[in-house]
PDB file of C-alpha atoms in Angstrom:
ATOM      1  CA  MET A   1     113.911 154.123 -48.289  1.00  0.00           C
ATOM      2  CA  ALA A   2     113.801 151.595 -45.206  1.00  0.00           C
ATOM      3  CA  HIS A   3     115.808 153.932 -42.017  1.00  0.00           C
ATOM      4  CA  THR A   4     117.572 153.024 -39.252  1.00  0.00           C
ATOM      5  CA  LEU A   5     117.881 154.694 -36.194  1.00  0.00           C
ATOM      6  CA  LEU A   6     121.470 154.398 -34.315  1.00  0.00           C
ATOM      7  CA  GLN A   7     121.561 155.547 -30.354  1.00  0.00           C
ATOM      8  CA  PHE A   8     125.030 156.300 -29.349  1.00  0.00           C
ATOM      9  CA  ASP A   9     125.473 157.370 -25.376  1.00  0.00           C
ATOM     10  CA  PHE A  10     128.579 157.119 -23.419  1.00  0.00           C
ATOM     11  CA  PRO A  11     130.287 159.145 -20.384  1.00  0.00           C
ATOM     12  CA  PHE A  12     131.792 162.293 -21.364  1.00  0.00           C
ATOM     13  CA  THR A  13     133.454 164.977 -19.165  1.00  0.00           C
ATOM     14  CA  GLY A  14     133.056 167.788 -21.495  1.00  0.00           C
ATOM     15  CA  PRO A  15     133.246 170.522 -23.011  1.00  0.00           C
ATOM     16  CA  TRP A  16     129.332 171.319 -23.203  1.00  0.00           C
ATOM     17  CA  GLY A  17     127.095 173.497 -25.435  1.00  0.00           C
ATOM     18  CA  GLY A  18     129.165 176.567 -26.970  1.00  0.00           C
ATOM     19  CA  GLU A  19     132.483 175.153 -26.324  1.00  0.00           C
ATOM     20  CA  MET A  20     131.643 171.304 -27.357  1.00  0.00           C
ATOM     21  CA  ALA A  21     130.123 173.131 -30.586  1.00  0.00           C
ATOM     22  CA  THR A  22     133.958 174.921 -31.443  1.00  0.00           C
ATOM     23  CA  ALA A  23     135.876 171.713 -29.797  1.00  0.00           C
ATOM     24  CA  MET A  24     134.084 169.006 -32.617  1.00  0.00           C
ATOM     25  CA  GLU A  25     133.282 171.771 -35.593  1.00  0.00           C
ATOM     26  CA  GLY A  26     135.392 169.898 -37.757  1.00  0.00           C
ATOM     27  CA  LEU A  27     133.982 166.352 -36.792  1.00  0.00           C
ATOM     28  CA  ALA A  28     130.165 167.308 -37.360  1.00  0.00           C
ATOM     29  CA  THR A  29     131.918 168.253 -40.867  1.00  0.00           C
ATOM     30  CA  ASP A  30     133.150 164.955 -41.295  1.00  0.00           C
ATOM     31  CA  ILE A  31     130.275 163.147 -39.897  1.00  0.00           C
ATOM     32  CA  ALA A  32     127.585 165.408 -42.371  1.00  0.00           C
ATOM     33  CA  ALA A  33     129.920 163.776 -45.195  1.00  0.00           C
ATOM     34  CA  GLU A  34     129.248 159.996 -43.838  1.00  0.00           C
ATOM     35  CA  PRO A  35     128.270 157.904 -46.362  1.00  0.00           C
ATOM     36  CA  GLY A  36     124.357 157.358 -45.952  1.00  0.00           C
ATOM     37  CA  LEU A  37     123.520 159.595 -43.264  1.00  0.00           C
ATOM     38  CA  VAL A  38     120.076 161.291 -43.171  1.00  0.00           C
ATOM     39  CA  TRP A  39     121.075 163.000 -39.633  1.00  0.00           C
ATOM     40  CA  LYS A  40     122.383 163.410 -36.437  1.00  0.00           C
ATOM     41  CA  VAL A  41     120.835 165.075 -33.573  1.00  0.00           C
ATOM     42  CA  TRP A  42     123.988 165.811 -30.990  1.00  0.00           C
ATOM     43  CA  THR A  43     122.696 165.177 -27.207  1.00  0.00           C
ATOM     44  CA  GLU A  44     124.955 165.775 -24.050  1.00  0.00           C
ATOM     45  CA  ASN A  45     123.544 165.871 -20.501  1.00  0.00           C
ATOM     46  CA  ALA A  46     126.130 167.518 -18.302  1.00  0.00           C
ATOM     47  CA  ALA A  47     124.444 166.993 -15.175  1.00  0.00           C
ATOM     48  CA  GLU A  48     124.816 163.573 -15.556  1.00  0.00           C
ATOM     49  CA  GLY A  49     128.198 163.124 -17.464  1.00  0.00           C
ATOM     50  CA  ARG A  50     127.189 162.006 -20.971  1.00  0.00           C
ATOM     51  CA  ALA A  51     126.868 162.512 -24.367  1.00  0.00           C
ATOM     52  CA  GLY A  52     125.746 160.918 -27.575  1.00  0.00           C
ATOM     53  CA  GLY A  53     123.946 161.136 -30.675  1.00  0.00           C
ATOM     54  CA  ILE A  54     120.982 160.072 -32.452  1.00  0.00           C
ATOM     55  CA  TYR A  55     121.407 159.128 -36.360  1.00  0.00           C
ATOM     56  CA  VAL A  56     118.838 158.303 -38.533  1.00  0.00           C
ATOM     57  CA  PHE A  57     120.333 156.094 -41.895  1.00  0.00           C
ATOM     58  CA  ASP A  58     119.154 155.425 -45.184  1.00  0.00           C
ATOM     59  CA  SER A  59     120.438 151.496 -44.968  1.00  0.00           C
ATOM     60  CA  PRO A  60     120.983 148.650 -41.906  1.00  0.00           C
ATOM     61  CA  GLU A  61     124.848 148.615 -43.886  1.00  0.00           C
ATOM     62  CA  ALA A  62     125.330 152.309 -43.287  1.00  0.00           C
ATOM     63  CA  ALA A  63     124.209 152.437 -39.806  1.00  0.00           C
ATOM     64  CA  ALA A  64     126.511 149.453 -39.044  1.00  0.00           C
ATOM     65  CA  ALA A  65     129.841 150.343 -41.258  1.00  0.00           C
ATOM     66  CA  TYR A  66     129.213 154.043 -39.033  1.00  0.00           C
ATOM     67  CA  LYS A  67     128.594 152.300 -35.469  1.00  0.00           C
ATOM     68  CA  GLU A  68     132.125 150.457 -36.342  1.00  0.00           C
ATOM     69  CA  LYS A  69     133.869 153.128 -37.438  1.00  0.00           C
ATOM     70  CA  HIS A  70     132.571 155.607 -34.422  1.00  0.00           C
ATOM     71  CA  THR A  71     133.051 153.131 -31.866  1.00  0.00           C
ATOM     72  CA  ALA A  72     136.704 152.979 -33.176  1.00  0.00           C
ATOM     73  CA  ARG A  73     136.917 156.758 -33.114  1.00  0.00           C
ATOM     74  CA  LEU A  74     135.317 157.104 -29.756  1.00  0.00           C
ATOM     75  CA  ALA A  75     138.107 154.710 -27.612  1.00  0.00           C
ATOM     76  CA  GLU A  76     140.866 156.636 -29.784  1.00  0.00           C
ATOM     77  CA  PHE A  77     139.466 159.502 -27.659  1.00  0.00           C
ATOM     78  CA  GLY A  78     139.754 157.195 -24.345  1.00  0.00           C
ATOM     79  CA  ILE A  79     135.786 156.920 -24.326  1.00  0.00           C
ATOM     80  CA  THR A  80     134.750 153.533 -23.122  1.00  0.00           C
ATOM     81  CA  ASP A  81     131.405 151.820 -21.915  1.00  0.00           C
ATOM     82  CA  ILE A  82     129.745 153.596 -25.074  1.00  0.00           C
ATOM     83  CA  ARG A  83     126.250 152.307 -25.648  1.00  0.00           C
ATOM     84  CA  ALA A  84     125.442 151.801 -29.072  1.00  0.00           C
ATOM     85  CA  MET A  85     121.835 150.399 -29.908  1.00  0.00           C
ATOM     86  CA  THR A  86     120.561 149.977 -33.747  1.00  0.00           C
ATOM     87  CA  PHE A  87     116.613 150.128 -34.456  1.00  0.00           C
ATOM     88  CA  ASP A  88     114.257 149.409 -37.204  1.00  0.00           C
ATOM     89  CA  VAL A  89     112.173 152.900 -37.712  1.00  0.00           C
ATOM     90  CA  ASN A  90     108.703 151.747 -37.528  1.00  0.00           C
ATOM     91  CA  PRO A  91     107.334 154.477 -40.429  1.00  0.00           C
ATOM     92  CA  ALA A  92     103.580 154.393 -40.091  1.00  0.00           C
ATOM     93  CA  LEU A  93     103.724 155.092 -36.012  1.00  0.00           C
ATOM     94  CA  SER A  94     107.172 157.666 -36.524  1.00  0.00           C
ATOM     95  CA  GLN A  95     104.237 159.422 -39.439  1.00  0.00           C
ATOM     96  CA  ILE A  96     101.947 159.979 -37.022  1.00  0.00           C
ATOM     97  CA  THR A  97     104.299 161.644 -34.403  1.00  0.00           C
ATOM     98  CA  ARG A  98     105.606 164.161 -37.246  1.00  0.00           C
ATOM     99  CA  ALA A  99     109.155 161.614 -37.248  1.00  0.00           C
ATOM    100  CA  PRO A 100     111.095 164.222 -39.698  1.00  0.00           C
ATOM    101  CA  LEU A 101     112.170 161.221 -42.667  1.00  0.00           C
TER     102      LEU A 101
ATOM    103  CA  MET B   1     114.001 177.634 -28.462  1.00  0.00           C
ATOM    104  CA  ALA B   2     116.196 174.960 -26.308  1.00  0.00           C
ATOM    105  CA  HIS B   3     115.142 171.540 -27.549  1.00  0.00           C
ATOM    106  CA  THR B   4     115.409 168.101 -25.082  1.00  0.00           C
ATOM    107  CA  LEU B   5     115.401 164.920 -26.614  1.00  0.00           C
ATOM    108  CA  LEU B   6     114.078 162.151 -24.557  1.00  0.00           C
ATOM    109  CA  GLN B   7     115.102 158.308 -25.422  1.00  0.00           C
ATOM    110  CA  PHE B   8     113.594 155.439 -24.056  1.00  0.00           C
ATOM    111  CA  ASP B   9     114.244 151.808 -24.881  1.00  0.00           C
ATOM    112  CA  PHE B  10     112.762 148.664 -23.085  1.00  0.00           C
ATOM    113  CA  PRO B  11     112.149 144.512 -23.817  1.00  0.00           C
ATOM    114  CA  PHE B  12     109.723 144.185 -25.887  1.00  0.00           C
ATOM    115  CA  THR B  13     108.371 140.875 -27.553  1.00  0.00           C
ATOM    116  CA  GLY B  14     106.003 142.738 -30.101  1.00  0.00           C
ATOM    117  CA  PRO B  15     104.105 142.858 -31.633  1.00  0.00           C
ATOM    118  CA  TRP B  16     106.487 144.096 -34.837  1.00  0.00           C
ATOM    119  CA  GLY B  17     106.012 146.332 -37.774  1.00  0.00           C
ATOM    120  CA  GLY B  18     102.591 146.960 -39.718  1.00  0.00           C
ATOM    121  CA  GLU B  19     101.414 144.991 -36.671  1.00  0.00           C
ATOM    122  CA  MET B  20     102.974 147.129 -34.604  1.00  0.00           C
ATOM    123  CA  ALA B  21     101.653 149.913 -36.344  1.00  0.00           C
ATOM    124  CA  THR B  22      98.094 148.610 -36.412  1.00  0.00           C
ATOM    125  CA  ALA B  23      98.334 147.863 -32.556  1.00  0.00           C
ATOM    126  CA  MET B  24      99.422 151.162 -31.880  1.00  0.00           C
ATOM    127  CA  GLU B  25      97.891 153.679 -33.618  1.00  0.00           C
ATOM    128  CA  GLY B  26      95.940 155.132 -31.036  1.00  0.00           C
ATOM    129  CA  LEU B  27      98.176 155.328 -28.960  1.00  0.00           C
ATOM    130  CA  ALA B  28     100.631 157.293 -31.481  1.00  0.00           C
ATOM    131  CA  THR B  29      97.770 159.072 -32.093  1.00  0.00           C
ATOM    132  CA  ASP B  30      97.647 160.506 -28.614  1.00  0.00           C
ATOM    133  CA  ILE B  31     101.255 160.616 -28.133  1.00  0.00           C
ATOM    134  CA  ALA B  32     101.135 163.074 -31.592  1.00  0.00           C
ATOM    135  CA  ALA B  33      99.094 165.474 -29.015  1.00  0.00           C
ATOM    136  CA  GLU B  34     101.242 165.303 -26.059  1.00  0.00           C
ATOM    137  CA  PRO B  35     102.415 168.661 -24.871  1.00  0.00           C
ATOM    138  CA  GLY B  36     105.267 170.080 -26.337  1.00  0.00           C
ATOM    139  CA  LEU B  37     106.096 166.972 -28.271  1.00  0.00           C
ATOM    140  CA  VAL B  38     108.132 168.246 -31.924  1.00  0.00           C
ATOM    141  CA  TRP B  39     108.609 164.864 -32.769  1.00  0.00           C
ATOM    142  CA  LYS B  40     108.820 161.282 -32.222  1.00  0.00           C
ATOM    143  CA  VAL B  41     110.537 158.303 -33.787  1.00  0.00           C
ATOM    144  CA  TRP B  42     109.499 154.802 -32.983  1.00  0.00           C
ATOM    145  CA  THR B  43     112.060 152.206 -32.870  1.00  0.00           C
ATOM    146  CA  GLU B  44     112.008 148.868 -32.976  1.00  0.00           C
ATOM    147  CA  ASN B  45     114.616 145.923 -32.907  1.00  0.00           C
ATOM    148  CA  ALA B  46     112.738 142.726 -33.540  1.00  0.00           C
ATOM    149  CA  ALA B  47     116.035 140.422 -33.570  1.00  0.00           C
ATOM    150  CA  GLU B  48     117.255 141.812 -30.074  1.00  0.00           C
ATOM    151  CA  GLY B  49     113.786 142.009 -28.811  1.00  0.00           C
ATOM    152  CA  ARG B  50     113.602 145.682 -27.995  1.00  0.00           C
ATOM    153  CA  ALA B  51     111.837 148.288 -28.623  1.00  0.00           C
ATOM    154  CA  GLY B  52     111.397 152.418 -27.743  1.00  0.00           C
ATOM    155  CA  GLY B  53     111.457 156.085 -29.079  1.00  0.00           C
ATOM    156  CA  ILE B  54     113.391 159.039 -29.455  1.00  0.00           C
ATOM    157  CA  TYR B  55     111.772 162.567 -28.754  1.00  0.00           C
ATOM    158  CA  VAL B  56     112.077 166.049 -29.177  1.00  0.00           C
ATOM    159  CA  PHE B  57     110.338 168.217 -26.786  1.00  0.00           C
ATOM    160  CA  ASP B  58     110.340 171.660 -26.838  1.00  0.00           C
ATOM    161  CA  SER B  59     111.401 172.257 -23.194  1.00  0.00           C
ATOM    162  CA  PRO B  60     112.721 170.280 -20.160  1.00  0.00           C
ATOM    163  CA  GLU B  61     110.147 170.774 -18.236  1.00  0.00           C
ATOM    164  CA  ALA B  62     107.565 168.783 -21.109  1.00  0.00           C
ATOM    165  CA  ALA B  63     110.256 165.859 -21.774  1.00  0.00           C
ATOM    166  CA  ALA B  64     110.240 165.513 -17.757  1.00  0.00           C
ATOM    167  CA  ALA B  65     106.418 165.489 -17.454  1.00  0.00           C
ATOM    168  CA  TYR B  66     106.001 163.262 -20.494  1.00  0.00           C
ATOM    169  CA  LYS B  67     109.323 160.547 -19.131  1.00  0.00           C
ATOM    170  CA  GLU B  68     106.903 160.246 -16.229  1.00  0.00           C
ATOM    171  CA  LYS B  69     103.927 159.719 -18.073  1.00  0.00           C
ATOM    172  CA  HIS B  70     105.234 157.230 -20.419  1.00  0.00           C
ATOM    173  CA  THR B  71     107.217 154.989 -17.692  1.00  0.00           C
ATOM    174  CA  ALA B  72     103.929 154.759 -15.778  1.00  0.00           C
ATOM    175  CA  ARG B  73     102.188 153.839 -19.439  1.00  0.00           C
ATOM    176  CA  LEU B  74     104.901 151.236 -20.001  1.00  0.00           C
ATOM    177  CA  ALA B  75     104.653 149.661 -16.972  1.00  0.00           C
ATOM    178  CA  GLU B  76     100.945 149.139 -16.829  1.00  0.00           C
ATOM    179  CA  PHE B  77     101.650 147.294 -19.861  1.00  0.00           C
ATOM    180  CA  GLY B  78     104.090 145.046 -17.717  1.00  0.00           C
ATOM    181  CA  ILE B  79     107.169 146.371 -19.231  1.00  0.00           C
ATOM    182  CA  THR B  80     110.074 147.003 -16.791  1.00  0.00           C
ATOM    183  CA  ASP B  81     113.783 147.685 -17.172  1.00  0.00           C
ATOM    184  CA  ILE B  82     113.107 150.412 -19.347  1.00  0.00           C
ATOM    185  CA  ARG B  83     115.578 152.946 -20.124  1.00  0.00           C
ATOM    186  CA  ALA B  84     114.905 156.361 -20.063  1.00  0.00           C
ATOM    187  CA  MET B  85     117.589 159.517 -21.236  1.00  0.00           C
ATOM    188  CA  THR B  86     117.396 163.013 -21.320  1.00  0.00           C
ATOM    189  CA  PHE B  87     119.780 165.227 -23.133  1.00  0.00           C
ATOM    190  CA  ASP B  88     120.770 168.417 -23.984  1.00  0.00           C
ATOM    191  CA  VAL B  89     120.574 168.945 -27.949  1.00  0.00           C
ATOM    192  CA  ASN B  90     123.985 170.685 -28.741  1.00  0.00           C
ATOM    193  CA  PRO B  91     122.247 173.101 -31.864  1.00  0.00           C
ATOM    194  CA  ALA B  92     125.127 174.300 -33.521  1.00  0.00           C
ATOM    195  CA  LEU B  93     126.767 170.371 -34.239  1.00  0.00           C
ATOM    196  CA  SER B  94     123.060 169.484 -34.654  1.00  0.00           C
ATOM    197  CA  GLN B  95     122.855 172.111 -37.671  1.00  0.00           C
ATOM    198  CA  ILE B  96     125.474 171.229 -39.215  1.00  0.00           C
ATOM    199  CA  THR B  97     124.252 167.346 -39.124  1.00  0.00           C
ATOM    200  CA  ARG B  98     121.201 168.153 -40.659  1.00  0.00           C
ATOM    201  CA  ALA B  99     119.106 167.469 -37.417  1.00  0.00           C
ATOM    202  CA  PRO B 100     115.521 168.326 -38.304  1.00  0.00           C
ATOM    203  CA  LEU B 101     115.046 170.542 -35.186  1.00  0.00           C
TER     204      LEU B 101
END
């Protein structure tokens, strides 16, 4: 299986940490059921006012569909200046560095 | 354990895919032994001329030390315009979306 990595980050004003987890538990449950999603790491940097996520999908098509959907959803939350980038995963090098794929 | 995520991406002109894996196997073996590294996913986008990596470390200190080391190493390779960002991982939300931590 070819994996596609999607990285999102954007300006964010909180909530952070445990409060973020409470506020976004429903969203996370929804994202967990996203077609083709292998996993997502949720990222946050309160000091720099930035948050995002690192996603692995099982196909480029699934990643592209999610990228469009999530960008639109973030815009509905009033979040702009979104940086979303898609990459192929290099499987041989990632295996050497214990990447969980 | 608190996890710290480090994302790197930068302009890259290849090699890609299998040739990249051959060229960088030694570097990957070295990175696999980096103090505090949990895992790294190697990323590449030939169409956009960009590559990078997503790292999880077991402490902010380990991530900061690697960020400095790897930025200097990339500069030695002639790579500039490096984007390196550090984030805390939100463990509760990441667990819901099956993040391998």
